[in-house]
Each structure stands twice: as structure tokens, then as C-alpha cells.
Amino acid sequence: MSLRKTIGGGRRRAVRDDRRPRRRGQGELEALVLSALREADGPATAGWVQERLGGDLAYTTVITILTRLLEKGAVSRERAGRSFAWTPASDQAGLAARKMRKVLDAESDREAVLASFVTGLDPDDERLLRALLGHARAAEDG
């Protein structure tokens, strides 16, 4: 966090205040919570996630992140007494694929978006995509 401090001549300059922890971005918190859930042996409570992350996040923050992840379809939950136990809905690759589909679904010209995406791939990724599409077609054919 930066603070403004008056120095000689009335000028102000930014000074780092190292007493406060660095503020994390929402995406970073979501990734940390998902990572903790993946390390669990099964469904985990918000309290377990909070402890796993070292306890520097408030319990209410963990609940907020889990609720956002639930709305995005990234986690599921089940009743566990008066609380919930949370489980990741998919792995990191599945979440990235879901994000990609969401972006694609939001565009009106899917063909243009896909064409732009494919032409922007490096040769190795293009070969991989072609191979994956070939495997998918072979599986559909039988």
C-alpha cells in the first residue's frame, strides 16, 4: 500500500507502508482457494480452507470466494451440519476451458473468434489442437 508523505518544501511522494500485507487480486484468491480444495482428501469446510491457507484470510472472505466459485460452477457444495463442505468441480484445465467457452459464448461471431484464436496459436499448439480434434472425431465415428 502506498501512502503520501509530505517531505521538505511541501512536496509529496509515495512511501511504501510495509506494515500491511499486499492486497491480492480476486483471481489470485480464487486460485488459492481452489488449490487448497484440490489438496483435500474429500469435501472441505471453509474453516479447513482458511486454516490451509495460513489463516491470514478472514473466514468471511473465504466464504465469499467459495460462493463466487460456486456461482461460476468451479465448486460444488453439500450440507455438513450447519455449514457446507466444498469440492472443486473440475481441475485447473477444466476451469480454463470453461472460461474459454464463456468468452466464446458471449461473442456474436463465433467463427471470427475461433479463426482469430487458431491463427494466433504457435505451431506446436496448432499441431496439438489438430491432434485433439482428430481424436475427438475418431471417437465420435466409433
Backbone as JSON, one array per atom type, in Angstrom:
{
  "sequence": "MSLRKTIGGGRRRAVRDDRRPRRRGQGELEALVLSALREADGPATAGWVQERLGGDLAYTTVITILTRLLEKGAVSRERAGRSFAWTPASDQAGLAARKMRKVLDAESDREAVLASFVTGLDPDDERLLRALLGHARAAEDG",
  "N": [[0.85, -1.17, 0.0], [0.56, 2.21, -0.79], [1.46, 5.27, 0.65], [1.02, 8.78, 0.96], [3.43, 11.1, 1.75], [4.46, 14.06, 3.26], [7.25, 15.86, 2.33], [10.31, 17.78, 2.6], [9.79, 21.19, 1.6], [7.14, 20.98, 1.07], [6.45, 19.18, -0.86], [5.07, 16.07, -2.03], [5.52, 12.56, -1.81], [5.39, 9.14, -2.81], [5.43, 6.63, -0.38], [6.36, 3.47, 0.72], [4.32, 1.46, 2.72], [5.07, -0.96, 4.74], [3.81, -2.32, 6.73], [1.33, -3.37, 6.26], [-0.16, -6.25, 4.74], [0.34, -7.3, 1.33], [-2.23, -6.62, -0.97], [-4.25, -9.03, -2.43], [-5.37, -10.0, -5.7], [-8.71, -10.72, -6.91], [-8.85, -12.98, -8.62], [-6.5, -14.28, -7.92], [-6.98, -15.0, -5.27], [-9.12, -16.76, -5.67], [-7.8, -18.79, -7.08], [-6.02, -19.67, -5.1], [-7.81, -20.68, -3.16], [-9.1, -22.71, -4.63], [-6.89, -24.34, -5.14], [-6.27, -25.18, -2.53], [-8.6, -26.65, -1.98], [-8.29, -28.74, -3.81], [-6.22, -30.12, -2.66], [-7.38, -31.35, -0.54], [-8.63, -34.34, 1.04], [-11.19, -34.97, 0.5], [-14.51, -33.56, 0.44], [-14.31, -30.25, 1.78], [-14.48, -27.97, 4.54], [-15.13, -24.41, 4.86], [-13.69, -23.39, 6.97], [-11.59, -25.23, 7.16], [-10.32, -24.7, 4.73], [-9.54, -22.05, 5.19], [-7.71, -22.41, 7.31], [-5.83, -23.98, 5.97], [-4.79, -22.17, 4.19], [-3.23, -20.64, 5.77], [-4.44, -18.89, 7.48], [-4.41, -16.11, 7.18], [-6.44, -14.98, 5.81], [-9.69, -13.73, 6.28], [-12.44, -15.56, 7.66], [-14.92, -14.91, 6.57], [-14.13, -13.86, 4.13], [-13.12, -16.13, 2.85], [-15.51, -17.59, 2.63], [-16.91, -15.86, 0.91], [-15.32, -16.03, -1.42], [-15.59, -18.77, -1.99], [-18.34, -18.85, -2.5], [-18.52, -17.24, -4.78], [-17.04, -18.85, -6.52], [-18.77, -21.02, -6.6], [-20.97, -19.9, -7.93], [-19.79, -19.59, -10.41], [-19.57, -22.15, -11.2], [-17.34, -23.56, -10.53], [-16.93, -24.9, -8.17], [-18.61, -27.26, -6.03], [-21.09, -27.81, -3.48], [-22.08, -29.32, -0.39], [-24.38, -30.0, 2.21], [-23.15, -29.92, 5.52], [-23.75, -30.5, 8.48], [-24.44, -27.55, 10.14], [-23.18, -26.06, 8.29], [-21.36, -25.93, 5.16], [-19.75, -28.32, 3.02], [-17.18, -28.19, 0.71], [-16.27, -28.85, -2.7], [-13.98, -29.09, -5.41], [-15.17, -28.54, -8.71], [-13.96, -29.19, -11.06], [-10.72, -29.78, -12.56], [-7.79, -27.63, -12.95], [-7.39, -27.32, -15.7], [-9.94, -27.85, -16.68], [-11.34, -25.7, -15.6], [-10.13, -23.57, -16.96], [-10.91, -24.2, -19.57], [-13.67, -23.89, -19.3], [-13.8, -21.12, -18.87], [-12.89, -20.24, -21.37], [-14.95, -21.18, -23.04], [-17.03, -19.65, -22.04], [-16.27, -17.05, -22.77], [-16.3, -17.36, -25.56], [-19.02, -17.97, -25.95], [-20.13, -15.52, -25.37], [-19.71, -13.94, -27.53], [-20.87, -12.71, -30.69], [-20.05, -13.45, -33.24], [-18.95, -16.3, -33.64], [-17.38, -17.81, -35.4], [-15.47, -15.97, -36.35], [-14.13, -15.38, -33.97], [-13.08, -17.92, -33.26], [-11.49, -18.37, -35.53], [-9.64, -16.3, -35.31], [-8.46, -17.02, -32.91], [-7.27, -19.53, -33.56], [-5.48, -18.82, -35.63], [-3.71, -17.38, -34.16], [-2.28, -19.18, -32.67], [0.76, -20.81, -31.65], [2.95, -22.9, -33.65], [3.33, -25.46, -32.39], [1.18, -25.61, -30.57], [-0.9, -25.46, -32.39], [-0.58, -27.88, -33.8], [-1.08, -29.66, -31.71], [-3.76, -29.02, -31.12], [-4.97, -29.79, -33.55], [-4.45, -32.54, -33.45], [-5.91, -33.27, -31.16], [-8.52, -32.63, -32.02], [-8.71, -34.45, -34.11], [-8.64, -36.88, -32.66], [-11.02, -36.59, -31.22], [-12.9, -36.65, -33.31], [-12.48, -39.23, -34.26], [-13.31, -40.72, -32.07], [-16.01, -40.07, -32.06], [-16.81, -41.27, -34.42], [-16.57, -43.87, -33.87]],
  "CA": [[0.0, 0.0, 0.0], [1.34, 3.44, -0.85], [0.97, 6.42, 1.4], [1.65, 10.03, 0.57], [4.1, 11.7, 2.9], [4.99, 15.37, 2.93], [8.69, 15.99, 2.57], [10.76, 19.17, 2.54], [9.26, 22.04, 0.55], [5.72, 20.73, 0.86], [6.21, 18.17, -1.9], [4.63, 14.76, -1.53], [5.99, 11.43, -2.6], [4.85, 7.84, -2.37], [6.29, 5.87, 0.52], [5.79, 2.14, 0.92], [3.95, 1.11, 4.09], [5.27, -2.4, 4.8], [3.1, -2.91, 7.86], [0.14, -4.05, 5.76], [0.14, -7.25, 3.72], [-0.02, -6.96, -0.05], [-3.61, -6.98, -1.31], [-4.3, -9.97, -3.55], [-6.47, -9.84, -6.64], [-9.78, -11.71, -6.77], [-8.46, -14.2, -9.32], [-5.45, -14.93, -7.15], [-7.64, -15.64, -4.12], [-9.88, -17.91, -6.17], [-6.84, -19.84, -7.39], [-5.52, -20.22, -3.83], [-8.88, -21.47, -2.54], [-9.25, -23.93, -5.43], [-5.71, -25.17, -4.89], [-6.45, -25.79, -1.22], [-9.65, -27.68, -2.1], [-7.74, -29.89, -4.53], [-5.33, -30.86, -1.75], [-8.2, -32.02, 0.47], [-8.92, -35.75, 0.77], [-12.61, -35.03, 0.15], [-15.12, -32.25, 0.65], [-13.67, -29.49, 2.86], [-15.23, -26.82, 5.04], [-14.47, -23.12, 4.69], [-12.72, -23.28, 8.06], [-10.42, -26.02, 6.77], [-9.64, -23.94, 3.67], [-8.92, -20.9, 5.83], [-6.52, -22.9, 8.02], [-4.88, -24.47, 4.97], [-4.17, -21.0, 3.56], [-2.4, -19.96, 6.74], [-5.23, -18.09, 8.39], [-4.34, -14.65, 7.03], [-7.71, -14.54, 5.21], [-10.84, -13.81, 7.19], [-13.38, -16.63, 7.35], [-15.94, -14.36, 5.68], [-13.51, -13.73, 2.81], [-13.1, -17.48, 2.28], [-16.9, -17.89, 2.26], [-17.22, -15.04, -0.27], [-14.62, -16.61, -2.57], [-16.25, -20.05, -2.29], [-19.65, -18.56, -3.09], [-18.26, -16.79, -6.16], [-16.65, -20.04, -7.28], [-19.99, -21.81, -6.79], [-21.74, -19.22, -8.99], [-19.08, -19.81, -11.67], [-19.57, -23.57, -11.48], [-16.0, -24.1, -10.28], [-17.0, -25.76, -6.99], [-19.94, -27.68, -5.6], [-21.14, -27.86, -2.03], [-23.1, -30.19, 0.21], [-24.61, -29.69, 3.63], [-22.34, -30.62, 6.52], [-24.24, -29.9, 9.72], [-24.96, -26.2, 9.91], [-22.3, -25.41, 7.32], [-21.23, -26.64, 3.88], [-18.46, -28.88, 2.62], [-16.95, -27.74, -0.66], [-15.46, -29.73, -3.55], [-13.75, -28.49, -6.73], [-15.99, -29.18, -9.74], [-13.06, -29.69, -12.1], [-9.32, -29.42, -12.36], [-7.4, -26.32, -13.49], [-7.62, -27.32, -17.15], [-11.38, -27.76, -16.87], [-11.75, -24.32, -15.32], [-9.67, -22.72, -18.07], [-11.78, -24.49, -20.71], [-14.97, -23.26, -19.02], [-13.64, -19.68, -19.12], [-12.79, -20.06, -22.81], [-16.3, -21.35, -23.6], [-17.85, -18.5, -21.62], [-15.89, -15.93, -23.64], [-16.81, -17.68, -26.89], [-20.48, -17.86, -25.93], [-20.52, -14.11, -25.25], [-19.46, -13.26, -28.8], [-21.89, -12.98, -31.7], [-19.43, -14.08, -34.42], [-18.12, -17.39, -33.12], [-16.41, -18.22, -36.41], [-14.37, -15.0, -36.36], [-13.37, -15.55, -32.73], [-12.31, -19.15, -33.37], [-10.47, -18.18, -36.57], [-8.6, -15.44, -34.74], [-7.76, -17.82, -31.9], [-6.46, -20.56, -34.21], [-4.35, -18.21, -36.35], [-2.77, -16.84, -33.18], [-1.57, -20.26, -31.97], [2.08, -21.15, -32.16], [2.86, -24.16, -34.41], [3.17, -26.64, -31.52], [-0.2, -25.63, -30.06], [-1.78, -25.77, -33.51], [-0.47, -29.33, -34.02], [-1.77, -30.31, -30.6], [-5.2, -28.83, -31.31], [-5.36, -30.65, -34.67], [-4.43, -33.93, -32.98], [-7.05, -33.44, -30.26], [-9.73, -32.64, -32.84], [-8.71, -35.75, -34.8], [-9.03, -37.91, -31.68], [-12.44, -36.4, -30.9], [-13.67, -37.13, -34.46], [-12.34, -40.69, -34.3], [-14.14, -41.25, -31.0], [-17.41, -39.93, -32.49], [-17.08, -42.22, -35.51], [-16.78, -45.19, -33.37]],
  "C": [[0.89, 1.22, 0.0], [0.66, 4.52, -0.03], [1.66, 7.65, 0.84], [2.21, 10.67, 1.83], [4.69, 13.04, 2.47], [6.47, 15.41, 3.28], [9.06, 17.45, 2.4], [10.19, 19.94, 1.37], [7.8, 21.79, 0.24], [5.41, 19.72, -0.23], [5.79, 16.86, -1.26], [5.23, 13.68, -2.41], [5.43, 10.15, -2.0], [5.89, 7.14, -1.51], [5.61, 4.54, 0.78], [5.53, 1.92, 2.41], [4.0, -0.41, 4.19], [4.57, -3.07, 5.96], [1.88, -3.69, 7.41], [0.53, -5.08, 4.74], [-0.32, -6.78, 2.35], [-1.44, -7.44, -0.33], [-3.59, -7.88, -2.54], [-5.48, -9.65, -4.44], [-7.48, -10.96, -6.46], [-9.39, -13.03, -7.43], [-7.4, -14.99, -8.56], [-6.04, -15.64, -5.93], [-8.41, -16.87, -4.56], [-8.94, -19.07, -6.47], [-6.29, -20.48, -6.12], [-6.56, -21.12, -3.17], [-9.08, -22.77, -3.3], [-8.08, -24.89, -5.22], [-5.83, -25.89, -3.55], [-7.5, -26.9, -1.29], [-9.14, -28.92, -2.81], [-6.82, -30.74, -3.66], [-6.1, -31.65, -0.7], [-8.45, -33.47, 0.05], [-10.37, -35.96, 0.34], [-13.19, -33.65, 0.31], [-14.53, -31.55, 1.89], [-14.53, -28.31, 3.27], [-14.44, -25.53, 4.78], [-13.42, -22.91, 5.77], [-11.44, -24.04, 7.75], [-9.61, -25.27, 5.72], [-8.9, -22.76, 4.28], [-7.64, -21.33, 6.56], [-5.43, -23.31, 7.04], [-4.12, -23.31, 4.33], [-3.37, -20.17, 4.56], [-3.14, -19.02, 7.65], [-5.13, -16.59, 8.22], [-5.57, -14.09, 6.29], [-8.81, -14.69, 6.24], [-11.76, -14.94, 6.72], [-14.43, -16.13, 6.36], [-15.4, -14.17, 4.25], [-13.48, -15.09, 2.11], [-14.5, -17.87, 1.81], [-17.28, -17.12, 0.99], [-16.58, -15.64, -1.52], [-15.27, -17.93, -2.97], [-17.6, -19.83, -2.96], [-19.5, -18.07, -4.53], [-17.87, -17.97, -7.05], [-17.85, -20.94, -7.56], [-20.82, -21.22, -7.93], [-21.11, -19.43, -10.36], [-19.06, -21.29, -12.07], [-18.24, -24.25, -11.22], [-15.94, -25.01, -9.06], [-18.45, -26.21, -6.8], [-19.91, -27.73, -4.08], [-22.25, -28.8, -1.59], [-23.21, -29.81, 1.68], [-23.72, -30.55, 4.5], [-22.7, -30.0, 7.86], [-24.88, -28.57, 9.43], [-24.19, -25.44, 8.84], [-22.36, -26.18, 6.0], [-19.84, -27.23, 3.77], [-18.33, -28.63, 1.12], [-16.02, -28.69, -1.39], [-15.21, -29.02, -4.87], [-14.55, -29.26, -7.78], [-15.13, -29.75, -10.87], [-11.64, -29.27, -11.78], [-9.03, -28.06, -13.02], [-7.67, -26.24, -14.99], [-9.11, -27.18, -17.45], [-11.9, -26.35, -16.62], [-11.34, -23.37, -16.44], [-10.55, -22.94, -19.3], [-13.15, -23.86, -20.53], [-14.91, -21.75, -19.28], [-13.61, -19.39, -20.63], [-14.17, -20.19, -23.47], [-17.19, -20.16, -23.25], [-17.54, -17.28, -22.49], [-16.44, -16.16, -25.04], [-18.32, -17.51, -26.97], [-20.96, -16.41, -25.87], [-20.36, -13.34, -26.56], [-20.5, -13.65, -29.84], [-21.32, -13.71, -32.92], [-18.43, -15.13, -33.96], [-17.03, -17.79, -34.11], [-15.21, -17.28, -36.42], [-13.5, -15.15, -35.11], [-12.5, -16.8, -32.82], [-11.19, -19.02, -34.41], [-9.31, -17.35, -36.02], [-7.78, -16.21, -33.71], [-6.79, -18.8, -32.56], [-5.26, -19.94, -34.93], [-3.32, -17.61, -35.4], [-1.98, -17.9, -32.42], [-0.16, -20.43, -32.52], [2.0, -22.53, -32.81], [2.67, -25.41, -33.54], [1.75, -26.75, -30.98], [-1.18, -25.96, -31.17], [-1.76, -27.27, -33.81], [-1.23, -30.1, -32.94], [-3.29, -30.2, -30.76], [-5.71, -29.72, -32.45], [-5.43, -32.11, -34.23], [-5.63, -34.2, -32.05], [-8.37, -33.5, -31.01], [-9.84, -33.95, -33.61], [-9.13, -36.87, -33.89], [-10.52, -37.82, -31.35], [-13.31, -36.92, -32.06], [-13.63, -38.66, -34.53], [-13.22, -41.34, -33.24], [-15.62, -41.16, -31.38], [-17.77, -40.96, -33.55], [-17.13, -43.67, -35.03], [-15.69, -45.99, -32.91]]
}
